[in-house]
Amino acid sequence: MEKRWVYKDEPDRELVKKLSREINISEYLSRILVQRGIETFDQAKAFFRPSLSRLHDPFLMLNMDKAVNRLTDAVFNREKILIYGDYDVDGTTSVSLMYLFLKQFTDQLEFYIPDRYSEGYGISEKGINYAIEEKFTLIIALDCGVRAIDRARQAKEAGIDLIICDHHLPGKDLPDAYALLDPKQNDCNYPFKELSGCGVGFKLLEGFCQQNTIEKEKLFEFLDLVAVSIASDIVPIVGENRILAFYGLKKLNQAPSAGLKSLIEISGKKEAFNISDVVFSIGPRINAAGRLTHARESVHLLIGDSHETEAFADNLNDRNKERREFDQTITAEALEMIGELEEDKKSTVLFKKDWHKGVIGIVASRCIEYYHRPTIILTESKGKATGSARSVDGFDVHEAISECADLLEQFGGHTHAAGLTLSIDNIEKFIHRFEQVVSERILPEQLIPKVEIDVEIPLSAISFKTYNIMNQMGPFGPQNMAPVFGTKNVIVDSMPKLLKDKHIKGFLHAENSTKLFEFIGFGLADKLEQIEVGKPFHIAYHLEENNYLGNKSLILNLKDVRFDA
């Protein structure tokens, strides 16, 4: 698939030169920093040396004092506390963090995760009924609840206080909870708006520590869980999230909690985990239980002691293998169906009644890798068509779906991902309407995958020093992605190898130099026939470190190859 190369805007030259001199790095790297809003020595120092002392005061968050006071009363009066969380990674890590920390101060704790299929997302009626039956007096809802108007009313009428820790966008009306913590609510002046659900729960516990003069180190012991939530929920790795992720990854790699340690061992990875490794290796294993059976299995793993964790981790690993098989089978079926559609379509909407509901979002993302357009995958559940939508960069799929609202029974989500439910009788009408809306709104360039290049750089500037400084810009993730370098006119002296019919690997050098650089291009086998020995071409790539049996070398991980001038 051809990609369009987009070079980031050239920042102010004088700022780039000044920063380069002040912190003694190359102008190529200082340019990347200035592009990311780091323009002064002090900003660079704070960026390269993240510090937990720079976390914001939790009491800047609206309703934090009320929430902390109520939690303190419940803990020290030995009230029954129910920790309620969503079934995804952010929800299960939130519940585990809250449970593990609070159990040091009270044994009157239980957790509750709703069933993905019978109860659905958010605070359920069944969950509140359970709290009533079991005589809980406080519910802490994590990663959900900001739109739970009816359930908040039900809890209040039953005399149960509800503290909501959420990070989703509130609706027009807010739930009448005892305390609502959500940095995205209108009147909240909390300086950082992009916390994960687990991050909001962490701030509640940080406030609890502050108020009760508890050493925060006790809380920082659980930062590995916070890092897993930040990575898996794809929140921006900037500001407070970057500090939490930095120290959370450190904990994950040096002294992980028992449950996460068992998942790391089962993944087979020996090198240190970064954000991307968490997203692709740990996150799916935690998620697999919620997708295929019940997410309480994941919480049992994350809060269990080391005697139990191995068995739970094996179970989650089996679930993940099952999930992967579903995912691969359904993706293959979906791609075959797309191949039978008209070629000039601007959207993909597919329905098959026996596809597994737990993996259709993953399948939608996979389809976009092959057919770069807004995609919705539908299956049957409880007599309705239910599905997941995924979008391409820059196109608001939620807005497009909302233009079809009269054909839907329910929908929700955000710019790049959404969920929807409709009558099976309306599927054909929806397919036509959605295609019409997308065709009218999508720009031609949005249908071509994009490679965004941070800086053009000669191979002569690539060194371990460059790599080591660049690596300190991490953790990398949304809004702080690993830099993509662009280099023109590189040459191969011998043809690259083809690996598994999909990937290419070889050595290249600059036109005016013989110094060789190893490269690998995942999924770039289609470029092989255009590469010729001695003929210059252009590359966009990540700079990475290869560590084979203790021998370290640099490798260029190619994102794309171009042959034009």
Coordinates of C-alpha atoms in Angstrom, one line a residue:
M1 CA 0.0 0.0 0.0
E2 CA 1.5 3.4 -1.1
K3 CA 1.9 5.9 1.8
R4 CA 2.2 9.6 1.7
W5 CA 5.2 11.2 3.5
V6 CA 4.5 14.3 5.5
Y7 CA 7.4 16.2 7.0
K8 CA 6.7 18.1 10.3
D9 CA 6.8 21.9 10.1
E10 CA 10.3 23.4 10.5
P11 CA 10.4 25.0 13.9
D12 CA 12.1 28.4 14.7
R13 CA 15.7 28.1 13.6
E14 CA 17.1 30.3 16.3
L15 CA 15.3 28.4 19.1
V16 CA 16.7 25.1 17.7
K17 CA 20.3 26.5 17.6
K18 CA 20.0 28.0 21.1
L19 CA 18.6 24.8 22.6
S20 CA 21.2 22.7 20.8
R21 CA 24.0 24.9 22.4
E22 CA 22.5 25.0 25.9
I23 CA 22.0 21.3 26.3
N24 CA 24.8 20.1 24.0
I25 CA 22.9 18.0 21.6
S26 CA 22.7 18.0 17.8
E27 CA 20.4 20.4 16.0
Y28 CA 18.5 17.4 14.5
L29 CA 17.5 16.3 18.1
S30 CA 16.9 19.9 19.4
R31 CA 14.6 20.4 16.4
I32 CA 12.5 17.4 17.6
L33 CA 12.4 18.8 21.1
V34 CA 11.2 22.3 19.9
Q35 CA 8.6 20.6 17.7
R36 CA 7.3 19.0 21.0
G37 CA 7.1 22.3 22.8
I38 CA 10.4 22.0 24.7
E39 CA 12.2 25.3 24.0
T40 CA 14.3 26.2 27.0
F41 CA 17.0 24.7 29.2
D42 CA 14.6 24.3 32.2
Q43 CA 11.9 22.7 30.0
A44 CA 14.5 20.3 28.6
K45 CA 15.8 19.4 32.1
A46 CA 12.2 18.7 33.3
F47 CA 11.6 16.6 30.2
F48 CA 14.8 14.5 30.4
R49 CA 14.6 14.1 34.2
P50 CA 11.0 13.2 35.0
S51 CA 10.3 13.6 38.8
L52 CA 7.4 12.4 41.0
S53 CA 7.8 15.7 42.9
R54 CA 6.4 17.3 39.8
L55 CA 3.0 15.5 40.1
H56 CA 0.2 18.0 40.6
D57 CA -1.5 18.4 44.0
P58 CA -4.5 16.0 43.9
F59 CA -6.6 18.5 45.8
L60 CA -6.6 20.7 42.7
M61 CA -9.1 18.2 41.3
L62 CA -12.8 19.2 41.8
N63 CA -14.4 17.3 44.7
M64 CA -11.1 15.7 45.8
D65 CA -11.5 16.9 49.4
K66 CA -15.0 15.5 49.6
A67 CA -13.9 12.1 48.1
V68 CA -10.8 11.8 50.4
N69 CA -12.8 12.7 53.5
R70 CA -15.4 10.1 52.7
L71 CA -12.8 7.4 51.9
T72 CA -10.9 8.2 55.1
D73 CA -14.1 7.8 57.2
A74 CA -15.0 4.5 55.5
V75 CA -11.5 3.0 56.0
F76 CA -11.1 4.0 59.6
N77 CA -14.7 3.2 60.6
R78 CA -14.4 -0.2 59.0
E79 CA -17.3 0.3 56.6
K80 CA -17.8 -2.2 53.8
I81 CA -16.3 -0.7 50.6
L82 CA -17.1 -2.1 47.1
I83 CA -14.5 -1.3 44.4
Y84 CA -16.2 -1.3 41.1
G85 CA -14.4 -1.1 37.7
D86 CA -14.8 -1.6 34.0
Y87 CA -13.8 -4.9 32.3
D88 CA -10.9 -3.5 30.1
V89 CA -7.3 -3.1 31.1
D90 CA -7.7 0.4 32.5
G91 CA -10.7 -0.8 34.6
T92 CA -9.0 -3.9 35.9
T93 CA -5.7 -2.2 36.7
S94 CA -7.7 0.6 38.5
V95 CA -9.6 -1.9 40.7
S96 CA -6.3 -3.8 41.4
L97 CA -4.5 -0.6 42.4
M98 CA -7.3 0.5 44.7
Y99 CA -7.7 -2.9 46.3
L100 CA -4.0 -3.6 46.8
F101 CA -3.4 -0.2 48.4
L102 CA -6.5 0.0 50.6
K103 CA -6.1 -3.6 51.9
Q104 CA -3.1 -2.3 53.9
F105 CA -5.6 -0.3 56.0
T106 CA -8.8 -2.3 55.9
D107 CA -10.1 -5.8 55.3
Q108 CA -13.6 -4.6 54.6
L109 CA -13.0 -4.6 50.8
E110 CA -14.5 -6.4 47.8
F111 CA -14.3 -5.7 44.1
Y112 CA -16.9 -6.0 41.4
I113 CA -16.4 -6.1 37.6
P114 CA -19.5 -6.2 35.4
D115 CA -19.9 -8.9 32.8
R116 CA -19.0 -7.6 29.3
Y117 CA -22.0 -9.3 27.7
S118 CA -24.8 -9.6 30.2
E119 CA -24.2 -6.2 32.0
G120 CA -22.3 -4.2 29.4
Y121 CA -20.1 -1.1 30.0
G122 CA -20.3 1.1 33.0
I123 CA -22.1 0.8 36.4
S124 CA -24.8 -1.8 36.1
E125 CA -28.1 -2.2 37.9
K126 CA -27.0 -5.7 38.9
G127 CA -23.8 -4.2 40.4
I128 CA -25.8 -1.7 42.5
N129 CA -28.2 -4.5 43.6
Y130 CA -25.3 -6.6 44.7
A131 CA -24.0 -3.6 46.8
I132 CA -27.4 -3.2 48.4
E133 CA -27.8 -7.0 49.1
E134 CA -24.3 -7.2 50.7
K135 CA -24.8 -4.0 52.7
F136 CA -21.9 -1.9 51.3
T137 CA -22.0 1.7 52.4
L138 CA -19.5 3.1 49.9
I139 CA -18.9 2.3 46.2
I140 CA -15.7 3.5 44.5
A141 CA -16.4 3.4 40.7
L142 CA -13.2 3.4 38.5
D143 CA -12.9 4.1 34.8
C144 CA -16.7 4.5 34.4
G145 CA -19.6 6.3 36.0
V146 CA -19.5 9.9 34.6
R147 CA -22.7 9.2 32.6
A148 CA -24.3 6.8 35.1
I149 CA -27.3 9.1 36.0
D150 CA -29.7 6.3 36.8
R151 CA -27.3 4.1 38.7
A152 CA -26.1 7.0 40.9
R153 CA -29.7 7.7 41.7
Q154 CA -30.3 4.0 42.6
A155 CA -27.3 4.0 44.9
K156 CA -28.3 7.3 46.6
E157 CA -31.9 6.0 47.2
A158 CA -30.4 2.9 48.8
G159 CA -28.3 5.0 51.1
I160 CA -25.0 4.0 49.5
D161 CA -22.4 6.7 48.9
L162 CA -20.8 6.7 45.4
I163 CA -17.4 8.1 44.6
I164 CA -16.8 8.2 40.8
C165 CA -13.2 8.2 39.4
D166 CA -13.6 8.6 35.7
H167 CA -11.7 10.2 32.8
H168 CA -14.3 10.0 30.0
L169 CA -16.1 13.1 28.7
P170 CA -19.2 13.9 30.8
G171 CA -22.6 14.4 29.2
K172 CA -24.8 17.4 29.6
D173 CA -26.1 16.1 33.0
L174 CA -23.9 14.8 35.7
P175 CA -24.7 11.9 38.0
D176 CA -25.7 12.8 41.6
A177 CA -22.8 11.0 43.2
Y178 CA -21.4 11.7 46.6
A179 CA -18.2 12.9 44.8
L180 CA -17.4 12.9 41.1
L181 CA -13.7 13.0 40.2
D182 CA -13.1 13.6 36.5
P183 CA -10.6 16.2 35.2
K184 CA -12.7 16.6 32.1
Q185 CA -15.8 18.0 33.9
N186 CA -16.4 21.7 33.1
D187 CA -15.7 23.3 36.5
C188 CA -12.6 21.2 37.2
N189 CA -9.4 23.3 37.2
Y190 CA -7.1 20.3 37.5
P191 CA -4.0 21.2 35.3
F192 CA -3.8 17.9 33.4
K193 CA -6.9 16.5 31.6
E194 CA -5.6 13.3 30.1
L195 CA -5.2 10.9 33.0
S196 CA -6.3 7.3 32.5
G197 CA -9.1 5.9 34.7
C198 CA -6.4 4.3 36.8
G199 CA -4.6 7.6 36.9
V200 CA -7.7 9.3 38.5
G201 CA -7.9 6.4 41.0
F202 CA -4.2 7.0 41.8
K203 CA -4.9 10.7 42.4
L204 CA -7.6 9.8 44.9
L205 CA -5.2 7.5 46.8
E206 CA -2.5 10.2 46.6
G207 CA -5.0 12.6 48.3
F208 CA -5.7 9.9 50.9
C209 CA -2.0 9.6 51.6
Q210 CA -1.5 13.4 51.9
Q211 CA -4.5 13.8 54.2
N212 CA -3.5 10.9 56.5
T213 CA 0.3 11.6 56.5
I214 CA 1.0 8.2 54.8
E215 CA 4.3 8.0 53.0
K216 CA 3.6 8.2 49.2
E217 CA 6.3 5.6 48.6
K218 CA 3.7 3.1 49.8
L219 CA 1.5 4.2 46.8
F220 CA 4.4 4.4 44.4
E221 CA 4.9 0.7 44.9
F222 CA 1.9 0.2 42.5
L223 CA 3.0 2.5 39.7
D224 CA 3.5 -0.6 37.4
L225 CA -0.3 -1.0 37.3
V226 CA -0.7 2.7 36.5
A227 CA 1.8 2.4 33.6
V228 CA 0.0 -0.6 32.2
S229 CA -3.3 1.4 32.2
I230 CA -1.7 4.4 30.6
A231 CA -0.2 2.3 27.8
S232 CA -3.2 0.1 27.2
D233 CA -5.8 2.9 27.2
I234 CA -3.8 4.8 24.6
V235 CA -3.8 8.1 26.5
P236 CA -1.2 10.8 25.7
I237 CA 2.3 10.2 27.1
V238 CA 2.8 13.8 28.1
G239 CA 2.7 15.8 31.3
E240 CA 1.7 13.8 34.4
N241 CA 1.1 10.7 32.3
R242 CA 4.7 10.7 31.1
I243 CA 6.0 11.0 34.7
L244 CA 3.7 8.1 35.9
A245 CA 4.6 6.0 32.9
F246 CA 8.4 6.6 33.3
Y247 CA 8.4 5.4 37.0
G248 CA 5.8 2.8 36.3
L249 CA 7.9 1.2 33.6
K250 CA 10.9 1.3 35.9
K251 CA 8.9 -0.6 38.5
L252 CA 7.6 -3.0 35.9
N253 CA 11.1 -3.8 34.6
Q254 CA 12.9 -3.9 38.0
A255 CA 10.4 -5.2 40.6
P256 CA 7.0 -5.9 39.1
S257 CA 4.0 -6.9 41.2
A258 CA 3.5 -10.7 41.3
G259 CA 0.7 -10.8 38.7
L260 CA 2.4 -8.6 36.2
K261 CA 5.7 -10.5 36.7
S262 CA 3.9 -13.8 35.8
L263 CA 2.6 -12.1 32.6
I264 CA 6.0 -10.8 31.7
E265 CA 7.5 -14.3 32.2
I266 CA 4.8 -15.9 30.1
S267 CA 5.3 -13.4 27.3
G268 CA 8.9 -14.8 26.9
K269 CA 10.4 -11.3 26.4
K270 CA 13.8 -10.9 28.0
E271 CA 14.5 -7.2 27.3
A272 CA 13.0 -4.2 29.2
F273 CA 9.4 -3.5 28.4
N274 CA 8.5 -0.2 26.8
I275 CA 5.0 1.3 26.3
S276 CA 4.6 -0.5 23.0
D277 CA 5.5 -3.9 24.6
V278 CA 2.8 -3.3 27.2
V279 CA 0.2 -2.5 24.6
F280 CA 1.0 -5.6 22.5
S281 CA 2.1 -8.1 25.1
I282 CA 0.7 -7.4 28.6
G283 CA -2.6 -5.5 27.7
P284 CA -4.1 -8.2 25.4
R285 CA -3.5 -10.9 28.0
I286 CA -5.3 -8.9 30.7
N287 CA -8.0 -8.1 28.2
A288 CA -8.5 -11.6 27.0
A289 CA -10.4 -12.7 30.1
G290 CA -13.0 -9.8 29.7
R291 CA -13.4 -10.6 26.0
L292 CA -13.8 -14.3 26.3
T293 CA -15.0 -15.2 29.8
H294 CA -15.0 -12.7 32.7
A295 CA -12.6 -9.9 33.6
R296 CA -12.6 -10.8 37.3
E297 CA -10.0 -13.4 36.3
S298 CA -7.6 -10.6 35.4
V299 CA -8.2 -8.8 38.7
H300 CA -7.5 -12.1 40.6
L301 CA -4.2 -12.4 38.8
L302 CA -3.3 -8.7 39.4
I303 CA -4.1 -8.8 43.1
G304 CA -3.1 -12.4 43.8
D305 CA 0.0 -13.5 45.8
S306 CA 2.8 -15.3 44.0
H307 CA 1.3 -18.8 44.9
E308 CA -1.8 -18.1 42.8
T309 CA -0.4 -15.9 40.0
E310 CA 1.2 -18.6 37.9
A311 CA -2.0 -20.5 37.4
F312 CA -4.0 -17.4 36.7
A313 CA -1.3 -16.2 34.2
D314 CA -1.4 -19.5 32.4
N315 CA -5.2 -19.2 32.2
L316 CA -5.1 -15.7 30.8
N317 CA -2.4 -16.8 28.3
D318 CA -4.7 -19.6 27.1
R319 CA -7.6 -17.1 26.8
N320 CA -5.3 -14.8 24.8
K321 CA -4.3 -17.6 22.4
E322 CA -8.0 -18.3 22.0
R323 CA -8.7 -14.6 21.4
R324 CA -5.9 -14.5 18.8
E325 CA -7.3 -17.5 16.9
F326 CA -10.8 -15.8 16.8
D327 CA -9.1 -12.6 15.7
Q328 CA -7.1 -14.3 12.9
T329 CA -10.0 -16.4 11.6
I330 CA -12.5 -13.5 11.6
T331 CA -9.9 -11.1 10.1
A332 CA -9.3 -13.5 7.2
E333 CA -13.1 -13.9 6.6
A334 CA -13.6 -10.1 6.8
L335 CA -10.8 -9.4 4.3
E336 CA -12.3 -11.9 1.9
M337 CA -15.7 -10.2 2.2
I338 CA -14.1 -6.8 1.5
G339 CA -12.4 -8.2 -1.6
E340 CA -15.9 -8.9 -2.9
L341 CA -17.1 -5.3 -2.4
E342 CA -17.0 -2.5 -5.0
E343 CA -13.5 -1.2 -5.3
D344 CA -14.2 2.5 -5.0
K345 CA -16.0 2.4 -1.7
K346 CA -14.9 5.0 0.9
S347 CA -16.0 2.9 4.0
T348 CA -16.3 -0.7 5.1
V349 CA -19.3 -2.1 7.0
L350 CA -19.5 -5.9 7.4
F351 CA -22.0 -8.1 9.3
K352 CA -21.7 -11.8 10.1
K353 CA -23.9 -13.1 12.9
D354 CA -21.5 -15.7 14.4
W355 CA -18.4 -13.4 14.7
H356 CA -17.2 -13.2 18.3
K357 CA -18.3 -9.9 19.9
G358 CA -15.1 -9.7 22.0
V359 CA -12.7 -9.3 19.0
I360 CA -14.6 -7.2 16.5
G361 CA -12.8 -4.0 17.4
I362 CA -9.4 -5.7 16.9
V363 CA -10.7 -7.0 13.5
A364 CA -11.8 -3.5 12.4
S365 CA -8.3 -2.2 13.1
R366 CA -6.7 -5.1 11.2
C367 CA -8.9 -4.5 8.2
I368 CA -7.8 -0.8 8.1
E369 CA -4.2 -2.1 7.8
Y370 CA -5.2 -3.6 4.4
Y371 CA -8.0 -1.2 3.3
H372 CA -7.3 2.2 4.7
R373 CA -10.8 3.6 5.3
P374 CA -13.3 4.0 8.2
T375 CA -14.4 0.4 9.1
I376 CA -17.3 -1.0 11.1
I377 CA -17.5 -4.7 12.0
L378 CA -20.9 -6.0 13.2
T379 CA -22.1 -9.3 14.7
E380 CA -25.3 -10.5 16.3
S381 CA -25.9 -10.2 20.0
K382 CA -29.2 -10.6 21.8
G383 CA -31.1 -10.4 18.5
K384 CA -29.5 -7.1 17.5
A385 CA -26.6 -6.1 15.3
T386 CA -23.8 -4.8 17.5
G387 CA -20.4 -3.6 16.4
S388 CA -17.2 -1.7 16.7
A389 CA -16.0 1.2 14.4
R390 CA -12.4 2.3 13.8
S391 CA -11.3 5.2 11.8
V392 CA -8.4 6.6 9.8
D393 CA -6.2 9.5 10.9
G394 CA -8.1 12.8 10.8
F395 CA -11.6 11.4 10.2
D396 CA -14.2 11.6 12.9
V397 CA -16.0 8.3 12.8
H398 CA -18.2 9.1 15.8
E399 CA -19.6 12.1 14.0
A400 CA -20.2 10.1 10.9
I401 CA -22.1 7.5 12.9
S402 CA -24.2 10.2 14.6
E403 CA -25.5 11.2 11.1
C404 CA -27.1 7.8 11.0
A405 CA -28.6 8.0 14.5
D406 CA -32.2 7.5 13.4
L407 CA -31.2 4.0 12.2
L408 CA -29.5 3.1 15.5
E409 CA -30.6 2.0 18.9
Q410 CA -27.5 3.0 20.7
F411 CA -24.0 4.4 19.9
G412 CA -21.1 6.1 21.6
G413 CA -17.4 6.6 21.5
H414 CA -14.9 9.2 20.2
T415 CA -13.2 10.4 17.1
H416 CA -11.3 7.3 16.2
A417 CA -13.3 4.5 17.8
A418 CA -17.0 3.9 18.5
G419 CA -19.5 1.2 19.4
L420 CA -23.1 0.9 18.0
T421 CA -26.2 -1.3 18.2
L422 CA -29.0 -1.4 15.6
S423 CA -31.8 -3.6 14.5
I424 CA -30.7 -6.3 12.0
D425 CA -33.4 -5.1 9.6
N426 CA -31.6 -1.7 9.4
I427 CA -28.1 -3.0 8.5
E428 CA -28.5 -2.5 4.7
K429 CA -29.9 1.0 5.1
F430 CA -27.1 1.8 7.6
I431 CA -24.4 0.5 5.2
H432 CA -25.7 2.8 2.4
R433 CA -26.1 5.9 4.7
F434 CA -22.7 5.5 6.4
E435 CA -21.0 5.2 2.9
Q436 CA -22.8 8.3 1.8
V437 CA -21.8 10.3 4.9
V438 CA -18.2 9.2 4.7
S439 CA -18.0 9.8 0.9
E440 CA -19.2 13.4 1.4
R441 CA -16.8 14.2 4.2
I442 CA -13.6 12.2 3.9
L443 CA -10.7 14.0 2.1
P444 CA -8.8 12.0 -0.6
E445 CA -5.5 12.1 1.4
Q446 CA -7.2 10.6 4.5
L447 CA -7.7 7.4 2.4
I448 CA -3.9 7.1 2.0
P449 CA -1.9 6.0 5.1
K450 CA 0.5 8.6 6.3
V451 CA 4.1 8.4 7.4
E452 CA 4.9 11.5 9.5
I453 CA 8.6 12.4 9.5
D454 CA 10.1 14.4 12.4
V455 CA 13.3 15.4 10.8
E456 CA 15.4 14.7 7.7
I457 CA 18.9 13.5 8.8
P458 CA 22.1 12.3 7.0
L459 CA 23.3 8.8 8.0
S460 CA 26.5 10.5 9.1
A461 CA 24.6 11.9 12.1
I462 CA 23.3 8.5 13.2
S463 CA 25.3 7.2 16.2
F464 CA 24.9 5.6 19.6
K465 CA 25.1 9.1 21.1
T466 CA 22.1 10.1 18.9
Y467 CA 20.3 7.0 19.9
N468 CA 21.0 7.3 23.6
I469 CA 19.8 11.0 23.7
M470 CA 16.7 10.2 21.6
N471 CA 15.9 7.2 23.9
Q472 CA 15.7 9.6 26.9
M473 CA 12.8 11.3 25.2
G474 CA 10.7 8.3 26.1
P475 CA 8.5 6.7 27.3
F476 CA 7.1 7.0 23.7
G477 CA 3.4 6.9 23.0
P478 CA 0.5 9.1 21.8
Q479 CA 1.6 12.8 21.5
N480 CA 5.2 11.8 22.3
M481 CA 5.9 9.2 19.6
A482 CA 9.3 7.7 18.9
P483 CA 10.9 10.0 16.3
V484 CA 10.7 9.0 12.6
F485 CA 13.8 10.0 10.7
G486 CA 14.0 10.6 7.0
T487 CA 17.1 10.0 4.9
K488 CA 17.4 10.5 1.1
N489 CA 19.7 8.7 -1.4
V490 CA 20.7 5.6 0.4
I491 CA 22.2 2.6 -1.5
V492 CA 22.4 -1.2 -1.1
D493 CA 25.5 -3.1 -2.4
S494 CA 23.6 -6.4 -2.3
M495 CA 20.0 -7.3 -2.4
P496 CA 18.1 -7.4 0.9
K497 CA 16.9 -10.8 2.2
L498 CA 13.2 -11.7 2.1
L499 CA 11.9 -13.0 5.5
K500 CA 8.7 -15.0 5.8
D501 CA 7.5 -13.6 2.5
K502 CA 6.6 -10.4 4.3
H503 CA 9.7 -8.6 5.6
I504 CA 13.0 -7.4 4.2
K505 CA 16.4 -7.2 5.9
G506 CA 19.8 -6.0 4.7
F507 CA 22.5 -3.4 4.9
L508 CA 22.6 0.1 3.3
H509 CA 24.9 3.1 3.2
A510 CA 24.8 6.8 2.2
E511 CA 25.6 7.6 -1.4
N512 CA 28.8 9.4 -0.4
S513 CA 30.0 6.9 2.2
T514 CA 30.8 3.2 2.6
K515 CA 29.7 2.9 6.3
L516 CA 27.0 0.2 6.5
F517 CA 23.8 0.4 8.5
E518 CA 21.7 -2.7 9.1
F519 CA 18.0 -2.3 8.4
I520 CA 14.8 -4.2 8.7
G521 CA 11.5 -3.4 7.0
F522 CA 8.5 -5.2 8.5
G523 CA 5.7 -5.8 6.0
L524 CA 7.8 -4.1 3.2
A525 CA 8.2 -7.2 1.0
D526 CA 6.3 -5.5 -1.8
K527 CA 9.2 -2.9 -2.1
L528 CA 11.8 -5.5 -2.8
E529 CA 11.3 -5.7 -6.6
Q530 CA 11.8 -1.9 -6.8
I531 CA 15.1 -1.9 -4.9
E532 CA 18.2 -2.2 -7.2
V533 CA 21.9 -2.5 -6.2
G534 CA 23.6 0.9 -6.6
K535 CA 20.4 2.8 -7.3
P536 CA 19.6 5.5 -4.6
F537 CA 16.3 5.4 -2.7
H538 CA 14.8 7.2 0.3
I539 CA 13.9 5.8 3.7
A540 CA 11.7 6.8 6.7
Y541 CA 12.6 4.9 9.8
H542 CA 12.8 4.5 13.6
L543 CA 16.3 4.2 15.1
E544 CA 16.5 1.2 17.4
E545 CA 19.1 -0.8 19.3
N546 CA 19.7 -4.5 18.5
N547 CA 21.0 -6.5 21.4
Y548 CA 22.1 -10.0 20.3
L549 CA 23.8 -12.1 22.9
G550 CA 25.1 -8.9 24.6
N551 CA 26.4 -7.4 21.4
K552 CA 24.7 -4.0 20.8
S553 CA 24.3 -2.5 17.4
L554 CA 22.0 0.1 15.8
I555 CA 19.3 -0.9 13.4
L556 CA 17.1 1.2 11.1
N557 CA 13.5 -0.1 11.4
L558 CA 12.1 1.1 8.1
K559 CA 8.5 2.5 8.1
D560 CA 8.5 3.1 4.3
V561 CA 10.7 3.2 1.3
R562 CA 10.4 5.6 -1.7
F563 CA 12.0 5.7 -5.1
D564 CA 10.9 9.1 -6.4
A565 CA 13.1 12.2 -6.6

